[in-house]
């Protein structure tokens, strides 16, 4: 099965994380870094998770908790609760990640390398997060610096103002420069 690779702009949207442990913490950090407004629902929430800028409801999951959420994460240590969360999210057409069973998810969290505004996400399409993490570490070494990205962006902007034949040549030169800098030439 092939997955749709996409980057979603969900800044300011509501996300619900059901669970309060280590996995919920990792998923919540990813959601917060993407600008989502996160609500955590769990009878017990570890202190590091509760200290993040989010809303916490210390109680068991209840039907109706997902109303208005753009994205849901089921991250409890109880498969039956996760299954209910996934079922409820799917019923309302909401993206859902089941941290315990990726096959039930409509959304998976990839391993991500990020620097200077460049993001590269890696998933294996299987349950091999260690492979995705190793590939991401290798890719991270290839990411350009902020100065490189700024220079390339300025060169691109300048090239776009040129007449068509000079624009094409300038963009070809820029493409070759980027490829060389990344070791792809």
Tab-separated table of N, CA, C and O in Angstrom, residues 1 51 92-93 145:
chain	number	residue	atom	x	y	z
A	1	UNK	N	0.850	-1.181	0.000
A	1	UNK	CA	0.000	0.000	0.000
A	1	UNK	C	0.890	1.236	0.000
A	1	UNK	O	1.850	1.328	0.747
A	51	UNK	N	3.054	20.116	31.490
A	51	UNK	CA	3.758	21.397	31.540
A	51	UNK	C	3.769	22.120	30.194
A	51	UNK	O	4.137	23.293	30.131
A	92	UNK	N	-16.454	10.744	12.111
A	92	UNK	CA	-16.676	12.170	11.847
A	92	UNK	C	-15.737	12.721	10.771
A	92	UNK	O	-15.724	13.912	10.504
A	93	UNK	N	-14.952	11.836	10.134
A	93	UNK	CA	-14.095	12.251	9.036
A	93	UNK	C	-12.849	13.005	9.457
A	93	UNK	O	-12.308	13.792	8.682
A	145	UNK	N	22.334	24.997	4.913
A	145	UNK	CA	22.339	25.976	5.996
A	145	UNK	C	21.355	27.098	5.683
A	145	UNK	O	20.907	27.245	4.527
